[in-house]
Structures are given as structure tokens and as C-alpha cells.
PDB file of C-alpha atoms in Angstrom:
ATOM      1  CA  UNK A  25       0.225  12.724  83.761  1.00 45.00           C
ATOM      2  CA  UNK A  26       2.170  11.181  81.228  1.00 59.00           C
ATOM      3  CA  UNK A  27       5.562  12.408  80.052  1.00 75.00           C
ATOM      4  CA  UNK A  28       6.537  12.370  76.612  1.00 88.00           C
ATOM      5  CA  UNK A  29       9.868  10.859  75.640  1.00 90.00           C
ATOM      6  CA  UNK A  30      10.784  14.117  73.907  1.00 91.00           C
ATOM      7  CA  UNK A  31      10.952  15.983  77.054  1.00 93.00           C
ATOM      8  CA  UNK A  32      12.775  13.486  79.066  1.00 93.00           C
ATOM      9  CA  UNK A  33      15.633  13.278  75.776  1.00 94.00           C
ATOM     10  CA  UNK A  34      15.628  17.135  77.285  1.00 94.00           C
ATOM     11  CA  UNK A  35      15.330  16.660  81.049  1.00 94.00           C
ATOM     12  CA  UNK A  36      18.775  14.349  80.063  1.00 94.00           C
ATOM     13  CA  UNK A  37      20.225  17.281  78.086  1.00 95.00           C
ATOM     14  CA  UNK A  38      19.390  20.083  80.810  1.00 95.00           C
ATOM     15  CA  UNK A  39      20.834  17.899  83.229  1.00 96.00           C
ATOM     16  CA  UNK A  40      23.950  17.230  81.707  1.00 94.00           C
ATOM     17  CA  UNK A  41      24.454  20.602  80.385  1.00 94.00           C
ATOM     18  CA  UNK A  42      23.937  21.812  84.317  1.00 95.00           C
ATOM     19  CA  UNK A  43      26.590  19.131  84.847  1.00 94.00           C
ATOM     20  CA  UNK A  44      28.649  20.289  81.559  1.00 91.00           C
ATOM     21  CA  UNK A  45      29.029  23.962  83.445  1.00 94.00           C
ATOM     22  CA  UNK A  46      29.554  22.656  87.011  1.00 95.00           C
ATOM     23  CA  UNK A  47      32.713  20.206  85.503  1.00 92.00           C
ATOM     24  CA  UNK A  48      33.953  21.583  82.468  1.00 86.00           C
ATOM     25  CA  UNK A  49      34.181  18.305  80.671  1.00 87.00           C
ATOM     26  CA  UNK A  50      33.424  19.114  77.165  1.00 85.00           C
ATOM     27  CA  UNK A  51      32.395  15.483  76.815  1.00 88.00           C
ATOM     28  CA  UNK A  52      29.236  16.078  78.584  1.00 92.00           C
ATOM     29  CA  UNK A  53      28.568  18.796  76.484  1.00 92.00           C
ATOM     30  CA  UNK A  54      28.375  16.406  73.320  1.00 93.00           C
ATOM     31  CA  UNK A  55      26.199  14.016  75.057  1.00 94.00           C
ATOM     32  CA  UNK A  56      23.550  16.524  75.666  1.00 96.00           C
ATOM     33  CA  UNK A  57      24.185  17.999  72.171  1.00 94.00           C
ATOM     34  CA  UNK A  58      23.388  14.171  71.596  1.00 96.00           C
ATOM     35  CA  UNK A  59      19.934  13.878  73.895  1.00 95.00           C
ATOM     36  CA  UNK A  60      18.196  16.954  72.484  1.00 95.00           C
ATOM     37  CA  UNK A  61      19.166  15.505  68.522  1.00 95.00           C
ATOM     38  CA  UNK A  62      17.124  12.476  70.369  1.00 95.00           C
ATOM     39  CA  UNK A  63      14.360  14.554  71.378  1.00 94.00           C
ATOM     40  CA  UNK A  64      13.812  16.356  68.212  1.00 93.00           C
ATOM     41  CA  UNK A  65      13.212  12.654  66.780  1.00 93.00           C
ATOM     42  CA  UNK A  66      11.560  12.027  68.712  1.00 90.00           C
ATOM     43  CA  UNK A  67       8.659  15.060  68.820  1.00 88.00           C
ATOM     44  CA  UNK A  68       9.463  16.207  64.663  1.00 87.00           C
ATOM     45  CA  UNK A  69       9.905  13.180  63.356  1.00 86.00           C
ATOM     46  CA  UNK A  70       8.099  10.526  65.976  1.00 83.00           C
ATOM     47  CA  UNK A  71      10.956   7.793  65.834  1.00 82.00           C
ATOM     48  CA  UNK A  72      10.845   4.644  68.257  1.00 89.00           C
ATOM     49  CA  UNK A  73      13.178   3.941  71.367  1.00 90.00           C
ATOM     50  CA  UNK A  74      16.037   2.253  69.344  1.00 93.00           C
ATOM     51  CA  UNK A  75      16.001   5.829  67.031  1.00 93.00           C
ATOM     52  CA  UNK A  76      16.421   7.722  69.441  1.00 92.00           C
ATOM     53  CA  UNK A  77      19.097   5.805  71.724  1.00 94.00           C
ATOM     54  CA  UNK A  78      20.469   5.449  67.823  1.00 95.00           C
ATOM     55  CA  UNK A  79      20.843   9.187  66.932  1.00 95.00           C
ATOM     56  CA  UNK A  80      21.813   9.704  70.780  1.00 95.00           C
ATOM     57  CA  UNK A  81      24.611   7.400  70.740  1.00 96.00           C
ATOM     58  CA  UNK A  82      26.247   7.902  66.897  1.00 96.00           C
ATOM     59  CA  UNK A  83      25.689  12.320  67.711  1.00 94.00           C
ATOM     60  CA  UNK A  84      27.305  11.957  70.879  1.00 95.00           C
ATOM     61  CA  UNK A  85      30.124   9.736  70.013  1.00 95.00           C
ATOM     62  CA  UNK A  86      30.839  11.970  66.615  1.00 94.00           C
ATOM     63  CA  UNK A  87      31.225  14.874  68.671  1.00 91.00           C
ATOM     64  CA  UNK A  88      33.223  13.268  71.521  1.00 90.00           C
ATOM     65  CA  UNK A  89      34.900  11.898  68.895  1.00 93.00           C
ATOM     66  CA  UNK A  90      35.176  15.728  66.349  1.00 91.00           C
ATOM     67  CA  UNK A  91      35.781  17.783  69.380  1.00 84.00           C
ATOM     68  CA  UNK A  92      37.855  15.751  72.076  1.00 83.00           C
ATOM     69  CA  UNK A  93      41.198  16.211  69.573  1.00 87.00           C
ATOM     70  CA  UNK A  94      40.750  19.407  68.832  1.00 86.00           C
ATOM     71  CA  UNK A  95      40.427  20.212  72.751  1.00 79.00           C
ATOM     72  CA  UNK A  96      44.359  18.415  72.999  1.00 83.00           C
ATOM     73  CA  UNK A  97      45.611  20.343  70.223  1.00 86.00           C
ATOM     74  CA  UNK A  98      44.793  23.916  71.630  1.00 82.00           C
ATOM     75  CA  UNK A  99      45.708  22.771  75.600  1.00 80.00           C
ATOM     76  CA  UNK A 100      48.643  21.424  74.602  1.00 80.00           C
ATOM     77  CA  UNK A 101      49.556  24.496  72.287  1.00 79.00           C
ATOM     78  CA  UNK A 102      51.802  27.745  74.008  1.00 70.00           C
ATOM     79  CA  UNK A 103      50.184  31.645  74.332  1.00 68.00           C
ATOM     80  CA  UNK A 104      51.009  33.199  71.060  1.00 73.00           C
ATOM     81  CA  UNK A 105      51.199  36.046  72.926  1.00 79.00           C
ATOM     82  CA  UNK A 106      53.492  36.503  75.381  1.00 77.00           C
ATOM     83  CA  UNK A 107      53.679  39.131  77.873  1.00 82.00           C
ATOM     84  CA  UNK A 108      54.911  40.866  81.335  1.00 83.00           C
ATOM     85  CA  UNK A 109      58.727  39.151  82.402  1.00 83.00           C
ATOM     86  CA  UNK A 110      58.224  36.127  80.082  1.00 84.00           C
ATOM     87  CA  UNK A 111      58.791  38.261  77.401  1.00 85.00           C
ATOM     88  CA  UNK A 112      62.179  39.745  78.353  1.00 89.00           C
ATOM     89  CA  UNK A 113      63.815  36.095  78.172  1.00 91.00           C
ATOM     90  CA  UNK A 114      65.723  34.952  75.868  1.00 90.00           C
ATOM     91  CA  UNK A 115      66.467  38.526  74.852  1.00 93.00           C
ATOM     92  CA  UNK A 116      69.904  40.483  74.455  1.00 95.00           C
ATOM     93  CA  UNK A 117      70.509  43.542  77.016  1.00 96.00           C
ATOM     94  CA  UNK A 118      73.216  45.798  76.963  1.00 96.00           C
ATOM     95  CA  UNK A 119      75.380  46.031  80.168  1.00 96.00           C
ATOM     96  CA  UNK A 120      75.708  49.225  81.964  1.00 96.00           C
ATOM     97  CA  UNK A 121      77.151  49.276  84.759  1.00 96.00           C
ATOM     98  CA  UNK A 122      79.711  45.481  85.425  1.00 96.00           C
ATOM     99  CA  UNK A 123      77.573  43.065  86.096  1.00 96.00           C
ATOM    100  CA  UNK A 124      79.112  40.131  88.363  1.00 95.00           C
ATOM    101  CA  UNK A 125      77.529  37.065  90.214  1.00 92.00           C
ATOM    102  CA  UNK A 126      76.956  40.125  93.019  1.00 93.00           C
ATOM    103  CA  UNK A 127      74.854  42.612  90.489  1.00 93.00           C
ATOM    104  CA  UNK A 128      75.317  45.181  88.066  1.00 96.00           C
ATOM    105  CA  UNK A 129      73.485  47.180  85.461  1.00 96.00           C
ATOM    106  CA  UNK A 130      71.492  46.267  81.933  1.00 97.00           C
ATOM    107  CA  UNK A 131      69.410  47.901  79.416  1.00 96.00           C
ATOM    108  CA  UNK A 132      67.166  46.062  78.189  1.00 95.00           C
ATOM    109  CA  UNK A 133      64.198  46.871  76.181  1.00 90.00           C
ATOM    110  CA  UNK A 134      65.360  50.546  76.780  1.00 91.00           C
ATOM    111  CA  UNK A 135      65.019  50.593  80.854  1.00 93.00           C
ATOM    112  CA  UNK A 136      67.886  50.322  82.750  1.00 95.00           C
ATOM    113  CA  UNK A 137      67.393  46.641  84.692  1.00 95.00           C
ATOM    114  CA  UNK A 138      69.294  44.865  87.548  1.00 95.00           C
ATOM    115  CA  UNK A 139      71.532  42.334  86.886  1.00 96.00           C
ATOM    116  CA  UNK A 140      73.515  39.302  88.393  1.00 95.00           C
ATOM    117  CA  UNK A 141      75.407  36.961  86.105  1.00 95.00           C
ATOM    118  CA  UNK A 142      74.261  33.356  86.142  1.00 94.00           C
ATOM    119  CA  UNK A 143      77.249  31.890  86.126  1.00 92.00           C
ATOM    120  CA  UNK A 144      79.351  32.791  89.746  1.00 89.00           C
ATOM    121  CA  UNK A 145      82.838  32.828  87.973  1.00 92.00           C
ATOM    122  CA  UNK A 146      82.035  35.136  85.595  1.00 93.00           C
ATOM    123  CA  UNK A 147      81.872  38.946  85.209  1.00 94.00           C
ATOM    124  CA  UNK A 148      80.378  40.860  81.882  1.00 95.00           C
ATOM    125  CA  UNK A 149      82.320  44.505  81.043  1.00 95.00           C
ATOM    126  CA  UNK A 150      80.565  47.378  80.067  1.00 96.00           C
ATOM    127  CA  UNK A 151      79.422  47.196  76.219  1.00 95.00           C
ATOM    128  CA  UNK A 152      78.728  44.131  76.032  1.00 95.00           C
ATOM    129  CA  UNK A 153      75.897  42.266  75.108  1.00 95.00           C
ATOM    130  CA  UNK A 154      74.226  39.106  77.571  1.00 96.00           C
ATOM    131  CA  UNK A 155      71.612  36.860  77.173  1.00 94.00           C
ATOM    132  CA  UNK A 156      68.522  37.972  79.385  1.00 95.00           C
ATOM    133  CA  UNK A 157      67.378  33.073  80.771  1.00 95.00           C
ATOM    134  CA  UNK A 158      65.307  34.466  84.021  1.00 93.00           C
ATOM    135  CA  UNK A 159      64.105  37.510  85.739  1.00 93.00           C
ATOM    136  CA  UNK A 160      64.115  36.969  89.763  1.00 93.00           C
ATOM    137  CA  UNK A 161      61.933  40.274  91.299  1.00 90.00           C
ATOM    138  CA  UNK A 162      63.537  43.804  89.550  1.00 91.00           C
ATOM    139  CA  UNK A 163      66.587  41.561  88.797  1.00 94.00           C
ATOM    140  CA  UNK A 164      67.742  39.607  85.170  1.00 95.00           C
ATOM    141  CA  UNK A 165      69.758  36.944  85.341  1.00 95.00           C
ATOM    142  CA  UNK A 166      71.835  37.113  82.373  1.00 95.00           C
ATOM    143  CA  UNK A 167      75.011  35.173  81.209  1.00 92.00           C
TER     144      UNK A 167
END
């Protein structure tokens, strides 16, 4: 049994697709797309070996050249929506009970939180506004 060239390209594309799923490397996906394009050139248009390899190389390279910068840009961006304790960092709060290195209470985002001063030599009195710099467990670290 003689297998046509387009079928070999599809087998290669399938193997690259499986490798993509296992490794999560987007480059393998672009190689798989190139292999499918080579299979189309062979099966539909009857392209020879040179045309097959040229289409595979051209489509794969173009895909990698386009997708890689987009993927890098998305990877380097911070998430747009910050939730949980990360959303509280950097916010202002009002001191309800004197806050020093040993503790105190603040009103943060409408809730009462235990708090501790970041600077151990500093104390904040009732009514003062403070900035939340970190959250450790259920305690806000303020300055």
C-alpha cells in the first residue's frame, strides 16, 4: 500500500498537534498549520516536493513570526482585574483604634480589619488616614 504525500503531511500535523497539547508550545501549533497547508498544496493542487516544503516553511515561519510577538505581549501584561487581598494593597484606610507595631484596627473597604504599622517606631491615631502596603493573613500592614 502506497501512502500519498498529503496523508504524510496530515500525519505530521497530527503528531505536531499532539505535541502542542502536551508541551503547550505555540510554535508547534504553527508547524502543524504549515503541515496542513502543505497537505492542501499536495492533495488539492498536486504540488511537488519543492512546493510542499516551500509552503510548509513559509506558512510555519509566518505563523511563528506573527504569533510569537502577540504571545509575548500577552504574557508580559498584568491582569486587568485584581481581586482578593491584592485589590486592597495600595488603598487608603481610616484608623479606628490606635495602630502601632503591636496592632490596632482600621476601616478598609467598608470592613474593620486588624492592622499593624510597617514602621515599628510609628503609631497612627484614631481618624488618621493610612495606606495599606500589604496584607498578612487577616492583618493589614499600614504606613
